[in-house]
XYZ file of C-alpha atoms in Angstrom:
715
model
C -49.310 6.361 19.369
C -46.652 9.004 20.092
C -48.765 10.680 22.786
C -49.472 7.296 24.357
C -45.717 6.515 24.426
C -44.906 9.900 25.932
C -47.563 9.421 28.605
C -46.127 6.015 29.476
C -42.637 7.529 29.737
C -43.899 10.299 32.019
C -45.671 7.745 34.172
C -42.460 5.721 34.364
C -40.443 8.737 35.549
C -43.039 9.385 38.252
C -42.904 5.743 39.332
C -39.092 5.908 39.506
C -39.268 9.014 41.713
C -41.630 7.251 44.107
C -39.446 4.145 44.292
C -36.337 6.264 44.877
C -38.213 8.366 47.458
C -37.876 11.690 45.737
C -34.969 10.853 43.449
C -35.050 10.700 39.667
C -33.974 8.439 36.849
C -30.808 10.584 36.573
C -29.667 8.930 39.804
C -29.627 5.570 38.002
C -27.388 6.654 35.108
C -24.131 4.676 34.871
C -21.066 6.356 33.362
C -18.874 3.628 31.884
C -15.050 3.765 31.787
C -15.480 4.754 28.130
C -17.370 7.869 29.315
C -20.602 6.645 27.742
C -23.643 7.364 29.893
C -25.954 4.363 30.212
C -29.562 5.130 31.080
C -31.761 2.734 33.058
C -34.412 2.710 30.292
C -34.262 2.873 26.489
C -37.266 3.456 24.231
C -38.002 3.924 20.559
C -37.099 7.611 20.968
C -33.453 6.595 21.450
C -33.386 5.202 17.908
C -34.578 8.398 16.230
C -31.995 9.656 13.765
C -30.026 6.403 13.699
C -29.389 4.892 10.261
C -31.077 1.568 10.933
C -33.774 1.418 8.299
C -33.152 -1.261 5.705
C -30.125 -2.743 7.472
C -30.082 -6.486 6.995
C -27.455 -9.129 7.731
C -25.202 -9.826 4.773
C -25.438 -6.263 3.433
C -23.281 -3.215 4.111
C -22.608 -1.833 6.650
C -22.925 -5.350 8.152
C -23.742 -4.328 11.731
C -26.204 -7.256 11.795
C -23.632 -9.752 10.470
C -21.381 -10.347 7.474
C -23.475 -13.261 6.176
C -27.190 -13.251 5.467
C -27.785 -16.496 7.361
C -25.043 -16.253 10.011
C -25.236 -19.168 12.497
C -28.615 -20.350 11.234
C -26.694 -21.834 8.300
C -23.203 -22.342 9.749
C -22.151 -21.894 13.400
C -18.995 -20.093 14.348
C -15.695 -22.012 14.266
C -14.791 -23.454 17.651
C -11.105 -22.828 18.324
C -8.880 -23.257 21.351
C -5.644 -21.244 21.538
C -3.003 -23.669 22.732
C 0.614 -24.667 22.470
C 3.122 -25.711 25.085
C 6.442 -27.434 25.591
C 7.431 -29.514 22.563
C 5.788 -29.913 19.183
C 5.035 -33.558 20.052
C 3.077 -32.656 23.202
C 1.187 -29.857 21.450
C 0.349 -32.171 18.532
C -1.163 -34.739 20.908
C -3.152 -31.979 22.645
C -4.498 -30.713 19.282
C -5.589 -34.183 18.235
C -7.469 -34.719 21.495
C -9.239 -31.381 21.079
C -10.183 -32.042 17.435
C -11.594 -35.405 18.456
C -13.610 -33.616 21.167
C -15.404 -31.269 18.753
C -12.962 -28.442 18.097
C -13.070 -27.281 14.455
C -9.920 -25.176 14.066
C -6.489 -24.829 15.632
C -5.006 -21.703 17.170
C -1.292 -22.047 17.824
C 0.509 -20.384 20.724
C 4.270 -20.111 20.256
C 6.791 -19.694 23.037
C 8.421 -16.312 23.602
C 11.784 -17.406 22.225
C 10.094 -18.114 18.887
C 8.118 -14.850 19.007
C 11.304 -12.873 19.444
C 13.175 -14.666 16.659
C 15.617 -16.610 18.837
C 16.503 -20.275 18.520
C 16.116 -22.393 21.639
C 19.885 -22.501 22.202
C 20.262 -18.705 22.381
C 21.568 -17.635 25.827
C 18.914 -14.914 26.242
C 15.963 -17.335 26.142
C 16.924 -20.264 28.357
C 14.064 -19.492 30.779
C 11.435 -19.045 28.053
C 11.704 -22.136 25.843
C 8.430 -24.073 25.743
C 6.955 -22.152 28.667
C 4.119 -20.003 27.297
C 3.702 -21.804 23.990
C 5.294 -24.363 21.714
C 8.964 -24.036 20.746
C 9.541 -23.902 16.975
C 13.087 -23.696 15.598
C 12.858 -25.377 12.183
C 10.546 -26.874 9.580
C 10.971 -30.241 11.301
C 9.350 -28.846 14.464
C 6.437 -27.548 12.398
C 6.018 -30.927 10.692
C 5.834 -32.637 14.078
C 3.354 -30.002 15.324
C 0.866 -30.890 12.557
C 1.693 -34.558 12.094
C -1.466 -36.499 11.275
C -3.580 -33.341 11.078
C -5.064 -32.802 7.570
C -4.079 -29.214 6.792
C -6.157 -29.239 3.609
C -9.364 -29.186 5.699
C -8.359 -27.914 9.165
C -8.107 -24.150 9.576
C -4.973 -23.037 11.435
C -4.632 -19.684 13.180
C -1.134 -18.649 14.298
C -0.497 -15.838 16.755
C 2.830 -14.590 15.424
C 4.094 -11.099 14.679
C 7.799 -10.517 15.326
C 9.166 -13.704 13.742
C 6.244 -13.894 11.339
C 8.410 -14.552 8.266
C 10.247 -17.722 9.358
C 7.221 -19.119 11.211
C 4.797 -18.681 8.314
C 7.449 -19.945 5.917
C 8.027 -23.044 8.073
C 4.267 -23.691 8.124
C 4.052 -23.455 4.324
C 7.046 -25.757 3.767
C 5.860 -28.262 6.385
C 2.427 -28.409 4.741
C 3.947 -28.942 1.295
C 6.209 -31.721 2.570
C 3.188 -33.380 4.171
C 1.296 -33.253 0.868
C -0.774 -30.038 1.151
C 0.052 -27.267 -1.292
C -0.049 -23.681 -0.075
C -3.044 -22.921 -2.321
C -5.179 -25.189 -0.114
C -4.078 -23.816 3.242
C -6.763 -22.019 5.217
C -6.409 -20.060 8.422
C -4.786 -16.871 9.629
C -1.407 -15.453 10.551
C -1.686 -12.558 12.984
C 0.997 -10.369 11.350
C -0.162 -7.306 13.333
C 3.058 -5.546 14.259
C 1.623 -2.130 15.162
C -0.198 -3.711 18.078
C 3.096 -5.161 19.297
C 4.654 -1.703 19.539
C 1.582 -0.557 21.466
C 1.038 -3.270 24.052
C 2.471 -6.773 23.645
C 6.084 -5.987 22.710
C 7.047 -9.168 20.831
C 8.587 -7.112 18.055
C 12.029 -7.659 16.527
C 12.678 -4.902 13.981
C 11.893 -1.157 14.019
C 8.444 0.020 12.836
C 9.326 0.905 9.215
C 10.876 -2.434 8.159
C 8.238 -4.239 10.235
C 5.522 -2.580 8.155
C 7.351 -3.638 5.008
C 7.203 -7.255 6.200
C 3.441 -6.913 6.730
C 3.035 -5.645 3.158
C 5.227 -8.428 1.721
C 3.111 -11.089 3.417
C -0.139 -9.514 2.233
C 1.268 -9.299 -1.299
C 2.519 -12.905 -1.400
C -0.549 -14.544 0.114
C -2.965 -12.553 -2.075
C -1.523 -14.356 -5.105
C -0.238 -17.673 -3.767
C -2.613 -18.498 -0.868
C -6.167 -17.490 -1.827
C -7.821 -19.264 1.154
C -5.474 -17.860 3.793
C -5.959 -14.696 5.854
C -2.758 -12.675 5.612
C -3.319 -10.612 8.736
C -5.432 -10.700 11.897
C -5.715 -7.164 13.193
C -5.836 -7.575 16.928
C -7.578 -5.585 19.602
C -7.454 -8.496 22.028
C -4.077 -7.632 23.500
C -5.098 -3.991 23.840
C -7.983 -4.836 26.160
C -5.738 -7.274 28.017
C -3.229 -4.428 28.467
C -5.940 -2.218 29.952
C -7.653 -0.454 27.031
C -11.323 0.353 27.444
C -13.721 -0.879 24.771
C -13.742 2.334 22.728
C -9.946 2.411 22.709
C -9.779 -1.248 21.688
C -12.256 -0.627 18.872
C -10.694 2.596 17.606
C -7.043 1.529 17.783
C -7.753 -1.832 16.168
C -9.590 -0.327 13.208
C -7.002 2.458 12.895
C -4.309 -0.240 12.686
C -6.347 -2.010 10.007
C -6.710 1.196 8.045
C -2.940 1.719 8.226
C -2.234 -1.785 6.894
C -4.642 -1.282 4.000
C -3.038 2.070 3.167
C 0.415 0.487 3.236
C -0.621 -2.317 0.895
C -2.410 0.038 -1.510
C 0.577 2.403 -1.528
C 2.736 -0.584 -2.456
C 0.642 -1.043 -5.586
C -1.813 -3.741 -4.483
C -5.419 -3.661 -5.668
C -7.567 -3.358 -2.540
C -9.972 -6.052 -3.761
C -7.083 -8.521 -4.139
C -6.344 -8.643 -0.412
C -9.043 -6.875 1.622
C -11.515 -9.818 1.521
C -8.850 -11.912 3.305
C -8.237 -9.463 6.155
C -9.498 -10.623 9.530
C -9.761 -9.143 13.013
C -9.335 -10.401 16.565
C -11.161 -8.877 19.533
C -11.314 -9.533 23.253
C -14.695 -9.905 24.929
C -14.865 -9.180 28.643
C -17.578 -8.977 31.261
C -19.413 -5.806 30.165
C -21.928 -7.949 28.311
C -24.028 -5.547 26.241
C -21.174 -3.160 25.477
C -19.149 -6.080 24.112
C -22.063 -7.067 21.861
C -22.374 -3.463 20.686
C -18.606 -3.213 20.130
C -18.577 -6.081 17.629
C -21.634 -4.708 15.803
C -20.087 -1.214 15.711
C -16.783 -2.642 14.476
C -18.417 -4.077 11.357
C -20.329 -0.911 10.568
C -17.353 1.377 11.184
C -14.963 -0.795 9.170
C -17.324 -0.695 6.178
C -17.311 3.090 6.446
C -13.502 3.293 6.670
C -12.962 0.862 3.796
C -15.306 2.769 1.498
C -12.624 5.483 1.335
C -10.471 3.020 -0.645
C -13.261 2.629 -3.270
C -13.395 -1.183 -3.412
C -15.563 -2.833 -6.065
C -15.929 -6.156 -4.235
C -18.465 -5.879 -1.364
C -16.408 -8.463 0.578
C -13.700 -5.821 0.941
C -16.069 -3.932 3.262
C -16.659 -6.916 5.547
C -15.092 -7.140 8.985
C -14.728 -10.806 9.860
C -13.456 -11.511 13.340
C -12.184 -14.076 15.775
C -12.931 -13.484 19.448
C -11.251 -14.713 22.612
C -12.832 -14.428 26.023
C -10.900 -12.185 28.386
C -7.770 -13.440 30.095
C -7.797 -10.465 32.459
C -11.279 -11.209 33.767
C -10.385 -14.695 34.992
C -8.975 -14.830 38.502
C -6.698 -16.949 40.651
C -9.079 -16.582 43.597
C -12.160 -18.824 43.523
C -11.111 -20.166 40.089
C -14.310 -22.081 39.305
C -16.016 -18.694 38.945
C -14.001 -18.430 35.732
C -16.202 -21.070 34.095
C -19.183 -18.765 34.621
C -17.338 -15.666 33.429
C -16.173 -17.420 30.276
C -19.700 -18.657 29.474
C -21.141 -15.133 29.706
C -18.324 -13.708 27.595
C -18.757 -16.451 24.999
C -22.453 -15.651 24.717
C -21.663 -11.952 24.252
C -19.217 -12.824 21.467
C -21.815 -14.973 19.712
C -24.612 -12.408 20.072
C -22.137 -9.882 18.662
C -21.658 -12.055 15.575
C -18.116 -13.468 15.759
C -16.875 -15.865 13.063
C -14.740 -17.956 15.416
C -14.260 -18.172 19.150
C -11.751 -19.262 21.768
C -12.944 -19.756 25.334
C -10.362 -19.424 28.114
C -9.911 -22.208 30.622
C -10.619 -21.780 34.333
C -6.956 -22.181 35.359
C -5.407 -19.774 32.841
C -5.043 -17.004 35.427
C -2.011 -18.899 36.725
C -1.052 -21.643 34.242
C -1.502 -23.141 30.804
C -4.778 -25.084 30.519
C -4.878 -28.713 31.580
C -6.854 -31.323 29.641
C -9.538 -31.059 32.340
C -9.955 -27.280 32.072
C -9.596 -27.260 28.280
C -12.477 -29.730 27.972
C -14.749 -27.484 30.056
C -13.758 -24.456 27.953
C -14.443 -26.301 24.707
C -17.732 -27.730 25.984
C -18.823 -24.202 26.904
C -18.933 -23.465 23.180
C -20.495 -26.786 22.235
C -23.315 -26.272 24.750
C -23.808 -22.700 23.559
C -24.033 -23.894 19.963
C -25.984 -27.123 20.409
C -28.278 -26.592 23.410
C -29.322 -22.947 23.766
C -31.075 -22.335 20.446
C -28.943 -19.232 19.974
C -27.982 -20.304 16.450
C -31.549 -20.411 15.163
C -32.021 -16.655 14.667
C -29.801 -14.197 12.816
C -28.764 -11.273 15.070
C -31.297 -11.945 17.844
C -30.538 -8.613 19.569
C -31.034 -6.562 16.408
C -33.641 -3.864 16.955
C -33.145 -3.723 20.714
C -33.496 -0.105 21.803
C -30.520 -0.434 24.106
C -28.248 -2.410 21.781
C -28.874 -0.228 18.735
C -28.352 2.977 20.715
C -25.231 1.583 22.349
C -23.868 0.389 18.996
C -24.248 3.913 17.607
C -22.575 5.430 20.683
C -19.618 3.045 20.434
C -19.195 3.845 16.751
C -19.359 7.603 17.333
C -16.827 7.560 20.184
C -14.431 5.312 18.293
C -14.664 7.499 15.206
C -13.616 10.535 17.261
C -10.462 8.725 18.317
C -9.734 7.506 14.778
C -10.031 11.068 13.469
C -7.559 12.183 16.123
C -5.134 9.524 14.884
C -5.652 10.645 11.282
C -4.768 14.191 12.316
C -1.480 12.862 13.696
C -0.644 11.358 10.299
C -1.966 7.828 10.785
C -1.373 4.988 13.187
C 2.332 4.509 12.455
C 2.954 8.118 13.473
C 0.676 7.794 16.505
C 2.509 4.648 17.639
C 5.894 6.322 17.154
C 4.596 9.252 19.209
C 3.484 6.849 21.960
C -0.080 8.193 22.114
C -2.031 4.886 22.038
C 0.301 3.177 24.513
C 0.068 6.077 26.961
C -3.738 6.211 26.752
C -4.021 2.471 27.395
C -1.641 2.608 30.369
C -3.602 5.471 31.921
C -6.852 3.543 31.501
C -5.280 0.426 33.023
C -4.103 2.390 36.072
C -7.577 3.890 36.596
C -9.230 0.477 36.428
C -6.758 -1.057 38.852
C -7.504 1.729 41.321
C -11.255 1.067 40.984
C -10.699 -2.630 41.665
C -8.381 -2.041 44.608
C -10.896 0.403 46.125
C -13.752 -2.061 45.589
C -15.621 0.301 43.254
C -15.510 -2.313 40.481
C -16.612 -5.646 41.879
C -14.678 -8.823 41.124
C -16.513 -11.675 42.807
C -14.135 -13.730 44.931
C -11.385 -11.097 44.734
C -12.590 -7.861 46.314
C -16.056 -9.001 47.386
C -17.667 -12.311 48.433
C -14.258 -13.852 49.100
C -13.932 -17.603 49.473
C -11.087 -18.630 51.767
C -11.122 -22.284 50.687
C -8.127 -23.466 48.671
C -9.878 -25.094 45.710
C -7.301 -24.554 42.956
C -7.450 -27.473 40.489
C -4.336 -29.415 39.531
C -2.236 -27.187 37.288
C -0.181 -27.999 34.214
C 3.565 -27.553 34.750
C 6.251 -27.486 32.055
C 9.797 -28.800 32.591
C 11.574 -25.954 30.824
C 15.026 -27.553 31.065
C 13.967 -30.820 29.430
C 12.132 -29.005 26.627
C 15.124 -26.796 25.867
C 17.568 -29.698 25.823
C 15.369 -31.650 23.404
C 14.978 -28.633 21.127
C 18.725 -27.959 21.068
C 19.536 -31.579 20.258
C 17.085 -31.728 17.340
C 18.212 -28.352 15.977
C 21.892 -29.336 16.156
C 21.136 -32.504 14.187
C 19.377 -30.477 11.478
C 22.260 -28.001 11.254
C 24.718 -30.862 10.923
C 22.831 -32.688 8.161
C 21.617 -29.812 5.960
C 23.257 -28.833 2.651
C 25.613 -26.090 3.838
C 26.004 -24.478 0.420
C 22.276 -24.287 -0.322
C 21.543 -23.122 3.219
C 24.120 -20.328 3.121
C 22.956 -19.193 -0.322
C 19.333 -18.952 0.844
C 20.228 -17.050 4.034
C 22.485 -14.621 2.159
C 19.688 -14.034 -0.363
C 17.461 -12.947 2.524
C 19.936 -10.277 3.622
C 20.276 -9.017 0.053
C 16.502 -9.081 -0.342
C 16.093 -6.867 2.709
C 18.365 -4.339 1.015
C 16.874 -4.709 -2.484
C 13.129 -4.695 -1.706
C 12.497 -8.295 -2.828
C 9.549 -10.178 -1.354
C 10.795 -11.389 2.005
C 8.213 -14.134 2.508
C 9.217 -15.816 -0.755
C 12.882 -15.655 0.281
C 12.073 -16.913 3.793
C 10.242 -19.934 2.357
C 13.340 -20.901 0.415
C 15.551 -20.396 3.470
C 13.329 -22.587 5.645
C 13.180 -25.174 2.863
C 16.983 -25.365 3.091
C 16.571 -25.915 6.866
C 17.530 -22.488 8.091
C 16.343 -21.915 11.647
C 13.950 -19.264 12.933
C 16.898 -17.520 14.576
C 19.032 -17.600 11.433
C 16.301 -16.049 9.294
C 15.763 -13.354 11.928
C 19.500 -12.635 12.144
C 19.801 -12.407 8.355
C 17.190 -9.618 8.345
C 18.559 -8.032 11.493
C 21.826 -7.303 9.651
C 19.881 -4.776 7.571
C 16.914 -3.823 9.761
C 18.621 -3.921 13.225
C 16.840 -5.102 16.403
C 14.474 -2.580 17.944
C 14.669 -1.453 21.562
C 11.793 0.614 22.944
C 12.083 3.476 25.402
C 10.405 2.590 28.693
C 8.030 5.236 30.044
C 5.291 5.189 32.650
C 2.330 7.336 33.612
C 2.113 9.103 36.947
C -0.619 10.465 39.194
C -3.427 8.406 37.664
C -3.581 5.662 40.299
C -3.033 7.975 43.262
C -5.712 10.436 42.151
C -8.355 7.780 42.851
C -7.277 7.678 46.504
C -7.542 11.359 47.430
C -8.670 11.713 51.066
C -8.560 7.916 51.503
C -7.508 7.191 55.120
C -5.805 3.848 54.404
C -3.877 5.282 51.465
C -2.791 8.283 53.547
C -1.609 5.905 56.262
C 0.663 4.130 53.771
C 2.040 7.457 52.552
C 2.750 8.412 56.172
C 4.765 5.207 56.551
C 6.786 6.294 53.521
C 7.409 9.696 55.149
C 8.467 7.977 58.359
C 10.878 5.794 56.392
C 12.269 8.908 54.697
C 12.888 10.580 58.052
C 14.616 7.497 59.447
C 16.676 6.474 56.421
C 17.235 9.798 54.694
C 15.635 8.584 51.468
C 12.472 6.966 50.197
C 12.171 3.214 49.691
C 13.445 2.537 46.187
C 12.197 -0.219 43.882
C 13.347 -1.515 40.510
C 10.488 -3.121 38.532
C 11.789 -5.654 36.000
C 10.634 -8.091 33.339
C 13.044 -10.991 32.902
C 13.516 -13.020 29.739
C 11.472 -12.439 26.589
C 8.154 -11.731 28.320
C 6.990 -8.406 26.862
C 3.568 -8.326 28.553
C 4.214 -5.267 30.697
C 0.727 -4.252 31.897
C 1.372 -5.562 35.404
C 4.837 -4.027 35.607
C 3.579 -0.626 34.466
C 0.646 -0.646 36.902
C 2.919 -1.576 39.813
C 5.417 1.109 38.813
C 2.847 3.902 38.607
C 0.942 2.798 41.721
C 4.029 2.431 43.921
C 5.339 5.783 42.656
C 2.022 7.458 43.511
C 2.169 5.874 46.964
C 5.572 7.458 47.508
C 8.243 4.960 46.464
C 11.107 5.963 44.213
C 10.559 3.619 41.265
C 12.826 2.663 38.375
C 11.580 0.524 35.482
C 14.082 -1.761 33.813
C 14.078 -2.173 30.025
C 12.195 -5.114 28.573
C 13.906 -8.442 27.907
C 16.570 -8.218 30.619
C 18.701 -11.152 31.697
C 18.997 -11.808 35.446
C 22.563 -10.492 35.360
C 21.503 -7.245 33.659
C 18.701 -6.717 36.182
C 21.046 -7.358 39.126
C 23.613 -4.874 37.808
C 20.948 -2.195 37.268
C 19.590 -2.717 40.785
C 23.050 -2.255 42.281
C 23.812 0.798 40.136
C 20.489 2.395 41.134
C 21.022 1.508 44.814
C 17.530 0.061 45.240
C 16.080 -1.600 48.319
C 13.967 -4.087 46.404
C 13.558 -5.624 42.946
C 9.983 -6.336 41.906
C 9.862 -9.077 39.260
C 6.682 -9.067 37.165
C 5.978 -12.476 35.635
C 3.324 -13.532 33.152
C 4.903 -16.154 30.912
C 6.031 -18.738 33.498
C 9.783 -18.133 33.353
C 10.040 -17.181 37.023
C 11.169 -20.567 38.349
C 14.239 -20.420 36.132
C 15.028 -16.714 35.989
C 14.277 -15.474 39.525
C 16.683 -17.891 41.290
C 19.334 -16.798 38.792
C 18.657 -13.157 39.687
C 19.105 -13.921 43.393
C 22.315 -15.838 42.665
C 23.650 -12.871 40.689
C 22.902 -10.509 43.586
C 24.817 -12.834 45.901
C 27.705 -13.040 43.442
C 27.847 -9.225 43.326
C 27.719 -9.041 47.184
C 24.322 -7.319 47.109
C 22.420 -9.611 49.467
C 20.763 -6.591 51.069
C 18.577 -6.092 47.986
C 15.222 -7.804 48.421
C 13.471 -9.653 45.607
C 9.675 -9.869 45.430
C 7.601 -11.404 42.649
C 4.131 -10.701 41.313
C 1.849 -11.631 38.444
C 0.773 -14.915 36.927
C 2.479 -17.279 39.354
C 0.853 -20.616 40.287
C 0.380 -21.105 44.047
C 2.429 -24.308 43.765
C 5.457 -22.175 42.856
C 5.296 -19.921 45.915
C 7.229 -22.245 48.212
C 9.886 -22.913 45.565
C 10.454 -19.182 45.038
C 10.597 -18.431 48.756
C 13.087 -21.258 49.284
C 15.167 -19.693 46.523
C 15.284 -16.431 48.485
C 12.212 -14.479 47.303
C 10.919 -12.296 50.144
C 7.258 -12.260 49.057
C 5.025 -13.428 46.212
C 1.963 -11.429 45.161
C -0.408 -13.404 42.950
C -3.088 -12.168 40.534
C -5.711 -9.969 42.189
C -3.415 -8.687 44.934
C -4.530 -5.363 46.396
C -1.709 -2.944 45.562
C -1.828 -0.740 48.711
C -1.673 -3.907 50.810
C 1.290 -5.115 48.769
C 3.025 -1.760 49.213
C 2.550 -1.956 52.983
C 4.076 -5.450 52.994
C 7.061 -4.313 50.926
C 7.738 -1.379 53.296
C 7.707 -3.802 56.245
C 10.122 -6.156 54.471
C 12.527 -3.312 53.706
C 12.435 -2.182 57.355
C 13.140 -5.724 58.537
C 16.072 -6.078 56.134
C 17.453 -2.684 57.192
C 17.314 -3.644 60.883
C 18.942 -7.004 60.167
C 21.752 -5.261 58.308
């Protein structure tokens, strides 16, 4: 049999050479961004030496699935991540989705809530209700889940910075609606290390933030046996630009760090590890995404064995998956339905426990009822019509998948060992290593897309010039904020002042005395403290963290060596330098509480490599702070990067501040997740140009140079 197989392989190589006219199969090898070489053909020989014999679903190391029957017995949980405007509007949206076949809720909170600010705080007036639902008190949480039976509906909450008051409000709201905390099922994200790496919705420094994680794990292990105390997230890493090996390695390294922290705090690993969960992104590299999820389970079982658990469930990696937000595009948006369907299938073939499918319009706006229905039905059709649920791990045994799974595990393990040598993930995050690696990878990918080396259908190839954007959901930020402030003021007026003050003071003392902060937060929220008041009580002891902004250099430009168009742009910069005596200077800013800085960092590094002088403002600036920095740095242009929909409020304020400071000569341009319907509004407000998702960066740079020249001549 072996000789026959070898002969067939030799014959195949000869056939390849003839089809390639003298070439070889080596010419067909694809080197992925993860530096894994993918061959055009896999055979049984590629499985030699791999530990596959005897592996069955439901048994360690679980590469074939954490349950023996997987979807053949129970399909994955269909979730949709949603939340917008007020609790009332989000509640109505949830009820419609549950009636349409959704099985669990995934709550998106607005950025004011994420950052621990009440809706009346002056720093968040452009963020309230924009990218999620605004939650200030227990009363908001009660409205959010009104009429939804929390004793049999699983609730997942994406919350990290203000995790204590938000989880506490959820627990109190459930109790006051008749559901005790012992019956609550679902997940709180509670993954703060990831925030310091990519998403930036942190509040406190790393050390006290890790203490909060441990307190939540400790409390829920005893009091909430059906609830997952942490969802260790790689999703935001891939969204920020991480390749699949980086997402896998950094996510599991974070998980290992959380387990170590809990064990070092005296917790028995088997008391909490079975309730840990994970959250991965699945993008368009279909088979590598399948292999990533299979490798994640196997590698996690290996890492957890070092903690010597006695319960086999402690070795299981259970995960939620969301289809990629980065892969969906503003251009030709109905292509996003197709992308999401492929990504959903990859997630299911990889063995996810629950799934969120992105809506076709989410490249530029929150999902409408129309787009949300299509996204939900994508999962229903996958589950009910394809037959995919009838077989456990249908790709198990595939030469390609098994080989790729092993390669992903090996490459991720190398990176995890590197992190261990640095002293663990907390030390690596403090050192900035993961963040820097992800930003470099993001810059390389953007260069590949801009050069057309990585094809995005409808963006850099096969472009459709028709304007077929569906009707988009728009949030009246001012109305939402006013309603939130009015309700919160009423609660502050009517609460028992003595009991409220006692509970808030106890929180501050607890932060100093090492008491369990979730237990104290529950009591504070029960006495109608607000999210902001709980955060401030802890901030007195922990302080509010401010990160140092850094950017990579040379990565984007290196992809354009000897590129004629790129050299032409650089020559325009040199010409500008000769005429003006300095290079064009740009300040890249994020306004409000939007910490998603992938776009800002890519623009900063790309424009710097092109030849601009580039400054990057600190995160969470107000329009006034950004205007003052622009004037102090004597910039020609401010580039506002927007992802969380605050631009219609904050950008006009920035322009007004520039006018107030007599700095009308400074241009303002905007880029990022901006709906086409907002372009005219922004330009009428004084924005010189708007660059939507998928904009080619060299083209944008050329446009900005022209705008600066025009403004200089006009001056």
